[in-house]
CSV table of C-alpha atoms and ligand atoms in Angstrom, one decimal:
chain,number,residue,atom,x,y,z
I,199,UNK,CA,0.0,0.1,-0.1
I,200,UNK,CA,1.2,3.7,-1.0
I,201,UNK,CA,-0.1,6.6,0.9
I,202,UNK,CA,0.8,10.2,0.0
I,203,UNK,CA,1.0,12.3,3.2
I,204,UNK,CA,0.5,16.1,2.5
I,205,UNK,CA,1.3,19.2,5.0
I,206,UNK,CA,-0.2,22.3,3.2
I,207,UNK,CA,1.0,25.6,5.0
I,208,UNK,CA,0.0,29.1,3.8
I,209,UNK,CA,2.7,29.3,1.3
I,210,UNK,CA,4.5,25.9,1.3
I,211,UNK,CA,3.8,22.3,0.8
I,212,UNK,CA,5.5,19.3,2.3
I,213,UNK,CA,5.0,15.8,1.0
I,214,UNK,CA,6.0,12.2,1.7
I,215,UNK,CA,5.0,9.2,-0.4
I,216,UNK,CA,5.2,6.4,2.1
I,217,UNK,CA,5.4,2.5,1.2
I,218,UNK,CA,3.4,1.1,4.1
I,219,UNK,CA,5.0,-2.3,3.9
I,220,UNK,CA,8.5,-0.7,4.7
I,221,UNK,CA,6.8,2.2,6.6
I,222,UNK,CA,9.7,4.3,4.6
I,223,UNK,CA,9.2,7.2,2.2
I,224,UNK,CA,9.7,6.5,-1.3
I,225,UNK,CA,10.0,10.2,-2.0
I,226,UNK,CA,9.7,13.5,0.1
I,227,UNK,CA,9.7,17.0,-1.1
I,228,UNK,CA,8.8,20.4,-0.4
I,229,UNK,CA,7.2,23.1,-2.4
I,230,UNK,CA,8.1,26.8,-1.5
I,231,UNK,CA,6.7,30.2,-2.3
I,232,UNK,CA,3.2,29.0,-3.3
I,233,UNK,CA,1.4,32.2,-4.9
I,234,UNK,CA,4.7,34.2,-4.8
I,235,UNK,CA,7.4,34.9,-7.5
I,236,UNK,CA,10.3,32.3,-7.4
I,237,UNK,CA,8.1,29.2,-6.6
I,238,UNK,CA,9.9,26.0,-6.7
I,239,UNK,CA,9.6,22.4,-5.7
I,240,UNK,CA,12.5,20.3,-4.5
I,241,UNK,CA,11.7,16.5,-4.7
I,242,UNK,CA,13.8,13.9,-3.2
I,243,UNK,CA,13.5,10.4,-4.4
I,244,UNK,CA,14.7,7.6,-1.9
I,245,UNK,CA,17.5,6.2,-4.1
I,246,UNK,CA,17.8,9.2,-6.4
I,247,UNK,CA,19.4,12.6,-6.9
I,248,UNK,CA,17.3,15.6,-5.6
I,249,UNK,CA,15.2,17.5,-8.4
I,250,UNK,CA,14.6,21.2,-8.0
I,251,UNK,CA,11.6,22.3,-10.4
I,252,UNK,CA,11.0,26.1,-10.7
I,253,UNK,CA,7.5,26.9,-11.7
I,254,UNK,CA,4.7,29.5,-11.8
I,255,UNK,CA,2.5,28.0,-9.0
I,256,UNK,CA,-0.5,30.6,-8.2
I,257,UNK,CA,-2.1,28.3,-5.9
I,258,UNK,CA,-2.3,25.1,-4.1
I,259,UNK,CA,-4.0,23.3,-6.8
I,260,UNK,CA,-0.9,24.0,-9.2
I,261,UNK,CA,1.6,23.2,-6.6
I,262,UNK,CA,-0.3,19.8,-6.0
I,263,UNK,CA,-0.4,19.1,-9.8
I,264,UNK,CA,3.4,19.5,-9.8
I,265,UNK,CA,4.0,17.3,-6.9
I,266,UNK,CA,1.9,14.7,-8.5
I,267,UNK,CA,3.7,14.8,-11.9
I,268,UNK,CA,7.2,14.5,-9.9
I,269,UNK,CA,6.0,11.6,-8.0
I,270,UNK,CA,4.9,9.8,-11.3
I,271,UNK,CA,7.6,11.4,-13.4
I,272,UNK,CA,9.3,8.6,-15.8
I,273,UNK,CA,12.8,10.0,-14.9
I,274,UNK,CA,12.7,11.1,-11.3
I,275,UNK,CA,9.4,9.4,-10.0
I,276,UNK,CA,8.7,6.7,-7.8
I,277,UNK,CA,5.6,5.4,-9.2
I,278,UNK,CA,4.5,4.4,-12.7
I,279,UNK,CA,1.0,5.9,-12.5
I,280,UNK,CA,-1.1,7.9,-10.0
I,281,UNK,CA,-3.3,4.7,-9.5
I,282,UNK,CA,-0.9,3.1,-7.3
I,283,UNK,CA,-1.5,5.6,-4.7
I,284,UNK,CA,-4.0,4.1,-2.4
I,285,UNK,CA,-5.0,7.3,-0.5
I,286,UNK,CA,-3.9,10.4,0.7
I,287,UNK,CA,-3.5,11.5,4.2
I,288,UNK,CA,-3.8,15.4,5.1
I,289,UNK,CA,-2.2,17.0,8.1
I,290,UNK,CA,-4.7,19.5,9.1
I,291,UNK,CA,-4.2,22.2,12.1
I,292,UNK,CA,-7.5,22.9,13.5
I,293,UNK,CA,-10.6,20.4,14.0
I,294,UNK,CA,-11.9,22.8,16.7
I,295,UNK,CA,-14.4,20.5,19.3
I,296,UNK,CA,-15.9,18.5,16.5
I,297,UNK,CA,-13.2,16.3,15.6
I,298,UNK,CA,-11.3,14.1,18.1
I,299,UNK,CA,-9.5,11.7,15.8
I,300,UNK,CA,-8.6,11.1,12.3
I,301,UNK,CA,-11.5,11.0,9.7
I,302,UNK,CA,-12.1,10.1,6.2
I,303,UNK,CA,-12.6,13.5,4.3
I,304,UNK,CA,-16.6,13.9,3.5
I,305,UNK,CA,-18.5,17.1,3.1
I,306,UNK,CA,-19.2,17.4,6.5
I,307,UNK,CA,-15.5,17.3,7.3
I,308,UNK,CA,-14.5,19.9,4.9
I,309,UNK,CA,-17.2,21.9,6.4
I,310,UNK,CA,-15.7,21.4,9.9
I,311,UNK,CA,-12.2,22.3,8.4
I,312,UNK,CA,-13.7,25.7,7.2
I,313,UNK,CA,-15.7,26.2,10.4
I,314,UNK,CA,-12.4,26.7,12.0
I,315,UNK,CA,-10.6,29.2,9.7
I,316,UNK,CA,-10.8,31.6,12.3
I,317,UNK,CA,-8.9,29.5,14.6
I,318,UNK,CA,-6.4,28.3,12.2
I,319,UNK,CA,-6.3,31.6,10.0
I,320,UNK,CA,-3.0,30.6,8.4
I,321,UNK,CA,-3.1,26.9,8.1
I,322,UNK,CA,-7.0,25.6,7.7
I,323,UNK,CA,-7.5,27.4,4.4
I,324,UNK,CA,-4.5,25.9,3.0
I,325,UNK,CA,-5.2,22.6,4.3
I,326,UNK,CA,-8.8,22.7,2.8
I,327,UNK,CA,-7.4,23.9,-0.6
I,328,UNK,CA,-5.0,21.0,-0.5
I,329,UNK,CA,-7.8,18.5,-0.1
I,330,UNK,CA,-9.9,20.1,-3.0
I,331,UNK,CA,-7.0,20.0,-5.2
I,332,UNK,CA,-6.5,16.2,-4.5
I,333,UNK,CA,-10.2,15.4,-5.0
I,334,UNK,CA,-10.0,17.4,-8.5
I,335,UNK,CA,-6.7,15.7,-9.4
I,336,UNK,CA,-7.2,12.1,-8.0
I,337,UNK,CA,-10.9,11.4,-8.0
I,338,UNK,CA,-11.8,8.5,-6.3
I,339,UNK,CA,-8.7,8.0,-4.2
I,340,UNK,CA,-9.8,8.2,-0.6
I,341,UNK,CA,-8.5,11.3,1.4
I,342,UNK,CA,-8.0,11.6,5.2
I,343,UNK,CA,-7.8,14.3,7.5
I,344,UNK,CA,-5.1,14.0,10.5
I,345,UNK,CA,-5.6,16.9,12.7
I,346,UNK,CA,-3.0,18.6,15.0
I,347,UNK,CA,-5.6,19.3,17.9
I,348,UNK,CA,-7.6,16.0,17.7
I,349,UNK,CA,-5.2,14.2,20.1
I,350,UNK,CA,-5.8,16.6,22.8
I,351,UNK,CA,-9.7,16.3,22.6
I,352,UNK,CA,-9.6,14.0,25.4
I,353,UNK,CA,-8.5,16.7,28.0
I,354,UNK,CA,-11.0,17.1,30.8
I,355,UNK,CA,-13.0,20.3,31.0
I,356,UNK,CA,-10.8,21.5,33.9
I,357,UNK,CA,-7.5,21.4,31.8
I,358,UNK,CA,-9.3,23.0,29.0
I,359,UNK,CA,-11.6,25.6,30.4
I,360,UNK,CA,-10.0,29.3,31.0
I,361,UNK,CA,-10.8,31.5,33.8
I,362,UNK,CA,-12.8,33.8,31.8
I,363,UNK,CA,-16.4,34.2,31.6
I,364,UNK,CA,-18.0,31.1,30.4
I,365,UNK,CA,-20.0,32.8,27.7
I,366,UNK,CA,-16.8,33.2,25.7
I,367,UNK,CA,-16.4,29.5,25.4
I,368,UNK,CA,-20.1,29.0,24.7
I,369,UNK,CA,-20.2,32.0,22.1
I,370,UNK,CA,-16.6,32.2,20.7
I,371,UNK,CA,-15.5,28.4,21.6
I,372,UNK,CA,-12.3,30.1,23.5
I,373,UNK,CA,-10.8,27.1,25.1
I,374,UNK,CA,-7.3,25.3,25.4
I,375,UNK,CA,-7.1,23.1,22.1
I,376,UNK,CA,-3.6,22.1,22.2
I,377,UNK,CA,-1.2,21.6,19.1
I,378,UNK,CA,1.4,19.1,18.0
I,379,UNK,CA,-0.9,16.3,18.6
I,380,UNK,CA,0.1,13.9,15.9
I,381,UNK,CA,3.7,14.1,17.1
I,382,UNK,CA,2.6,13.8,21.1
I,383,UNK,CA,0.3,10.7,19.9
I,384,UNK,CA,3.5,9.1,17.7
I,385,UNK,CA,6.0,9.3,20.5
I,386,UNK,CA,3.8,8.2,23.4
I,387,UNK,CA,2.9,5.1,21.3
I,388,UNK,CA,6.7,4.6,20.5
I,389,UNK,CA,7.6,5.0,24.2
I,390,UNK,CA,5.2,2.1,25.0
I,391,UNK,CA,6.7,0.1,22.4
I,392,UNK,CA,10.3,0.9,23.7
I,393,UNK,CA,9.0,0.2,27.5
I,394,UNK,CA,7.6,-2.9,26.4
I,395,UNK,CA,4.3,-1.9,28.1
I,396,UNK,CA,0.7,-1.4,26.9
I,397,UNK,CA,-0.3,2.5,26.6
I,398,UNK,CA,-3.2,2.2,29.0
I,399,UNK,CA,-0.7,1.3,31.9
I,400,UNK,CA,1.8,4.4,31.3
I,401,UNK,CA,1.7,8.0,32.6
I,402,UNK,CA,3.9,9.8,30.3
I,403,UNK,CA,5.1,13.6,29.8
I,404,UNK,CA,5.9,14.2,26.2
I,405,UNK,CA,8.2,17.1,25.3
I,406,UNK,CA,8.1,18.3,21.7
I,407,UNK,CA,10.9,20.7,21.8
I,408,UNK,CA,11.7,22.4,18.4
I,409,UNK,CA,11.1,25.8,16.9
I,410,UNK,CA,7.7,25.6,18.3
I,411,UNK,CA,7.5,23.6,21.4
I,412,UNK,CA,4.9,22.1,23.6
I,413,UNK,CA,4.5,19.6,26.6
I,414,UNK,CA,2.0,17.0,27.0
I,415,UNK,CA,0.8,14.7,29.8
I,416,UNK,CA,-0.3,11.4,28.5
I,417,UNK,CA,-2.2,9.4,30.6
I,418,UNK,CA,-2.9,5.7,29.9
I,419,UNK,CA,-2.6,6.6,26.2
I,420,UNK,CA,-4.7,9.8,26.3
I,421,UNK,CA,-3.7,13.4,26.3
I,422,UNK,CA,-4.9,14.9,29.6
I,423,UNK,CA,-3.2,18.4,29.7
I,424,UNK,CA,-1.0,20.3,27.4
I,425,UNK,CA,0.9,23.4,27.2
I,426,UNK,CA,-0.2,25.2,24.0
I,427,UNK,CA,-3.8,26.6,24.2
I,428,UNK,CA,-6.2,28.5,22.1
I,429,UNK,CA,-3.4,29.2,19.8
I,430,UNK,CA,0.0,27.7,19.7
I,431,UNK,CA,1.3,30.7,21.4
I,432,UNK,CA,0.7,29.7,24.8
I,433,UNK,CA,3.1,27.5,26.9
I,434,UNK,CA,6.6,27.2,26.9
I,435,UNK,CA,8.8,30.1,25.6
I,436,UNK,CA,9.9,29.1,21.8
I,437,UNK,CA,12.0,30.1,19.0
I,438,UNK,CA,10.0,33.4,18.2
I,439,UNK,CA,7.0,32.9,20.6
I,440,UNK,CA,6.7,34.6,23.9
I,441,UNK,CA,4.7,31.4,25.6
I,442,UNK,CA,2.9,32.3,28.9
I,443,UNK,CA,2.9,35.9,29.7
I,444,UNK,CA,0.7,38.0,31.9
I,445,UNK,CA,-2.1,39.1,29.7
I,446,UNK,CA,-1.8,42.7,30.8
I,447,UNK,CA,1.4,43.0,29.0
I,448,UNK,CA,-0.8,43.2,25.6
I,449,UNK,CA,-2.7,46.4,26.4
I,450,UNK,CA,0.5,47.8,28.3
I,451,UNK,CA,2.8,47.5,25.2
I,452,UNK,CA,-0.3,48.7,23.0
I,453,UNK,CA,-0.5,52.0,24.8
I,454,UNK,CA,3.5,52.5,25.5
I,455,UNK,CA,4.3,51.8,21.7
I,456,UNK,CA,1.0,53.3,20.5
I,457,UNK,CA,0.5,50.1,18.3
I,458,UNK,CA,-2.7,48.0,17.6
I,459,UNK,CA,-3.7,44.4,19.1
I,460,UNK,CA,-2.7,42.8,16.0
I,461,UNK,CA,0.9,44.3,16.0
I,462,UNK,CA,1.4,43.1,19.6
I,463,UNK,CA,0.1,39.6,18.4
I,464,UNK,CA,2.7,39.6,15.8
I,465,UNK,CA,5.5,40.6,18.2
I,466,UNK,CA,4.5,37.9,20.4
I,467,UNK,CA,4.7,35.5,17.9
I,468,UNK,CA,7.3,36.5,15.7
I,469,UNK,CA,9.9,38.6,17.5
I,470,UNK,CA,9.6,37.2,21.0
I,471,UNK,CA,10.8,33.9,22.4
I,472,UNK,CA,14.6,33.1,22.4
I,473,UNK,CA,15.0,35.4,19.5
I,474,UNK,CA,13.7,38.5,21.3
I,475,UNK,CA,15.5,37.6,24.4
I,476,UNK,CA,18.7,36.6,23.0
I,477,UNK,CA,18.8,39.3,20.0
I,478,UNK,CA,20.9,36.5,18.4
I,479,UNK,CA,18.8,33.8,16.9
I,480,UNK,CA,15.8,31.4,17.2
I,481,UNK,CA,17.9,28.5,16.4
I,482,UNK,CA,19.2,27.0,19.6
I,483,UNK,CA,22.5,25.9,18.0
I,484,UNK,CA,23.3,29.7,17.5
I,485,UNK,CA,22.3,30.2,21.1
I,486,UNK,CA,24.4,27.3,22.4
I,487,UNK,CA,27.3,28.7,20.7
I,488,UNK,CA,26.8,32.3,21.7
I,489,UNK,CA,26.4,31.4,25.3
I,490,UNK,CA,29.7,29.3,25.2
I,491,UNK,CA,31.5,32.3,23.9
I,492,UNK,CA,30.0,34.2,26.8
I,493,UNK,CA,26.9,36.0,25.5
I,494,UNK,CA,24.8,36.7,28.6
I,495,UNK,CA,21.6,37.2,26.7
I,496,UNK,CA,22.0,34.0,24.8
I,497,UNK,CA,22.5,32.1,28.2
I,498,UNK,CA,19.9,33.8,29.7
I,499,UNK,CA,17.5,32.8,26.9
I,500,UNK,CA,18.5,29.2,27.5
I,501,UNK,CA,18.2,29.2,31.1
I,502,UNK,CA,14.6,30.5,30.9
I,503,UNK,CA,13.9,27.8,28.4
I,504,UNK,CA,15.0,25.1,30.5
I,505,UNK,CA,13.4,26.6,33.5
I,506,UNK,CA,9.9,26.9,31.7
I,507,UNK,CA,10.3,23.1,30.5
I,508,UNK,CA,11.1,21.8,34.3
I,509,UNK,CA,8.1,23.9,35.4
I,510,UNK,CA,5.8,22.4,33.3
I,511,UNK,CA,7.1,18.7,34.0
I,512,UNK,CA,6.6,19.3,37.5
I,513,UNK,CA,3.1,20.7,37.0
I,514,UNK,CA,2.3,17.6,34.8
I,515,UNK,CA,3.6,15.0,37.3
I,516,UNK,CA,1.2,16.4,39.7
I,517,UNK,CA,-1.6,16.2,37.3
I,518,UNK,CA,-0.5,12.6,36.4
I,519,UNK,CA,0.0,11.6,40.1
I,520,UNK,CA,3.5,10.2,39.1
I,521,UNK,CA,5.5,9.8,35.9
I,522,UNK,CA,6.9,6.6,34.3
I,523,UNK,CA,8.5,8.1,31.3
I,524,UNK,CA,9.7,11.5,30.1
I,525,UNK,CA,9.9,11.7,26.3
I,526,UNK,CA,12.1,14.3,24.3
I,527,UNK,CA,11.4,14.7,20.7
I,528,UNK,CA,11.5,17.3,17.9
I,529,UNK,CA,14.7,19.4,16.6
I,530,UNK,CA,15.9,20.4,19.9
I,531,UNK,CA,14.7,17.6,22.1
I,532,UNK,CA,16.2,14.8,19.5
I,533,UNK,CA,19.4,16.9,19.0
I,534,UNK,CA,20.7,18.7,22.0
I,535,UNK,CA,22.0,16.6,24.8
I,536,UNK,CA,23.1,19.8,26.6
I,537,UNK,CA,19.2,20.7,27.0
I,538,UNK,CA,18.2,17.4,28.0
I,539,UNK,CA,21.0,17.1,30.4
I,540,UNK,CA,20.1,20.7,32.0
I,541,UNK,CA,16.5,19.8,32.2
I,542,UNK,CA,17.1,16.6,33.9
I,543,UNK,CA,19.4,17.7,36.5
I,544,UNK,CA,17.0,18.6,39.0
I,545,UNK,CA,14.1,15.8,38.4
I,546,UNK,CA,15.7,13.3,40.7
I,547,UNK,CA,12.4,13.7,43.0
I,548,UNK,CA,10.6,12.1,40.1
I,549,UNK,CA,13.0,9.0,39.9
I,550,UNK,CA,14.9,10.5,36.8
I,551,UNK,CA,18.7,9.9,36.7
I,552,UNK,CA,20.2,9.9,33.0
I,553,UNK,CA,23.4,8.3,32.0
I,554,UNK,CA,25.5,11.3,30.3
I,555,UNK,CA,27.1,8.9,27.7
I,556,UNK,CA,23.9,7.5,26.6
I,557,UNK,CA,22.5,10.9,26.3
I,558,UNK,CA,25.7,12.5,24.3
I,559,UNK,CA,25.5,9.5,22.0
I,560,UNK,CA,21.9,9.5,21.2
I,561,UNK,CA,21.3,11.5,17.8
I,562,UNK,CA,18.7,10.7,15.5
I,563,UNK,CA,17.8,7.1,17.1
I,564,UNK,CA,14.9,5.8,19.5
I,565,UNK,CA,17.1,5.6,22.8
I,566,UNK,CA,16.4,5.1,26.6
I,567,UNK,CA,19.0,7.4,28.1
I,568,UNK,CA,18.1,6.7,31.7
I,569,UNK,CA,20.7,5.0,34.1
I,570,UNK,CA,20.0,1.4,34.7
I,571,UNK,CA,17.0,0.9,37.5
I,572,UNK,CA,16.0,4.7,37.1
I,573,UNK,CA,12.3,4.8,38.3
I,574,UNK,CA,11.2,7.3,35.8
I,575,UNK,CA,12.7,6.4,32.3
I,576,UNK,CA,13.9,9.3,29.9
I,577,UNK,CA,13.5,8.5,26.2
I,578,UNK,CA,14.6,10.5,23.0
I,579,UNK,CA,12.4,9.6,20.3
I,580,UNK,CA,12.5,11.1,16.9
I,581,UNK,CA,9.1,12.1,15.8
I,582,UNK,CA,7.6,11.1,12.6
I,583,UNK,CA,4.5,13.0,12.1
I,584,UNK,CA,4.2,11.8,8.4
I,585,UNK,CA,4.3,8.1,9.4
I,586,UNK,CA,1.7,8.8,12.1
I,587,UNK,CA,-0.6,10.3,9.6
I,588,UNK,CA,0.1,7.4,7.0
I,589,UNK,CA,-0.8,5.0,9.7
I,590,UNK,CA,-4.1,6.6,10.7
I,591,UNK,CA,-4.9,7.0,6.9
I,592,UNK,CA,-4.1,3.3,6.4
I,593,UNK,CA,-6.4,2.2,9.4
I,594,UNK,CA,-9.4,4.2,8.1
I,595,UNK,CA,-9.3,2.9,4.6
I,596,UNK,CA,-8.7,-0.5,5.6
I,597,UNK,CA,-12.2,-0.1,7.4
I,598,UNK,CA,-13.8,1.0,4.4
Z,826,AMP,P1,11.9,21.6,14.6
Z,826,AMP,O1,11.0,22.9,14.7
Z,826,AMP,O2,11.4,20.4,15.3
Z,826,AMP,O3,12.5,21.3,13.4
Z,826,AMP,O4,13.1,22.1,15.6
Z,826,AMP,C1,14.1,23.2,14.7
Z,826,AMP,C2,14.8,23.7,16.0
Z,826,AMP,O5,15.8,22.5,16.4
Z,826,AMP,C3,15.8,24.6,15.5
Z,826,AMP,O6,15.4,25.8,15.9
Z,826,AMP,C4,17.2,24.2,16.2
Z,826,AMP,O7,17.2,25.4,17.4
Z,826,AMP,C5,16.8,22.9,16.8
Z,826,AMP,N1,18.1,22.2,16.8
Z,826,AMP,C6,18.1,21.2,15.6
Z,826,AMP,N2,19.3,20.6,15.7
Z,826,AMP,C7,20.0,21.0,16.8
Z,826,AMP,C8,21.4,20.8,17.4
Z,826,AMP,N3,22.0,19.6,17.0
Z,826,AMP,N4,21.5,21.3,18.7
Z,826,AMP,C9,20.7,22.3,19.2
Z,826,AMP,N5,19.5,22.5,18.6
Z,826,AMP,C10,19.3,22.0,17.5
């Protein structure tokens, strides 16, 4: 079985054609600058040279057409005909409260994605455009929507309701939704396999630490708390996002700088986080280097980030009433031994004790970096959202 996984952003599109037998990508690629001058596709077949195609791509339909051409190209393609593709799995950002799992795309599902345009203004319109383009280009091929918010729909009300008048929840659906759900679901399922236990026997804290970061408490296989909220701005301080701040700061900056609410929103999303704090970079590699060279603000940014992660782990340990395992994933969680070590160095109260040699050595592979006999395991698990989307898609179409 072959499944095409599509992740449509506002001006970009990532894809992978997965072979479900080997669970490996036959080809992957990226379309950039959709709707802008200089649009291009970079296509990487599994056993071939990368192919860069520059083309005029006014919209997602033209971008997907180009992707499908590349995938079935006689020279650098990986299938002879598009008929070999059994299904398409779409990553969709926001499913609101209506969607609590992956679903076969129907008219109602498309309506639900459209109803969430206001909640995911950059992503949901692009996700829907991708679905419609595939319907046109591959009529009859089943399509499945996998939502970033769905995994967190198991949170209890006390975890998702904010302390503002209840009418705002009823009228505008203002509540915590949580994001990175596909990643948290994938790594928590992998953790159960690595630990040799059933998911419904485990209490886990999943730390997705990348440019965007979130932490989720997973109790017996279900998300019960997560750090991102109504939007992906809440929670940990991130690459360019502030994370949690006192809400009064928004109106205070508006008055002081005489700027609009939208301008403060942009400031908190794009110019804050470790970038704004350090003045160096949003990339943790640059920060680690600058801090090593004695840059105070780079060191401060790293310290605040580590402090934030520890705070959430402590809070979620309390919510879970104990922790069997802590998972590190995503760009930073998978690749920075220093960050993992700094976070874990005060978690002995949870039974955490990591083996520094294993911590240093673990890059790009699934590893248990705990010391032998540690009560709470610490696992590094590379995330694979595309595989999770493909697995969900396979499960749904096999039931059809
Ligand atoms: P992601 O959003 O998951 O792609 O993660 C991207 C982030 O991972 C980048 O901003 C980097 O800061 C971080 N990252 C990737 N590799 C490393 C590394 N070797 N050391 C430290 N940080 C890294």
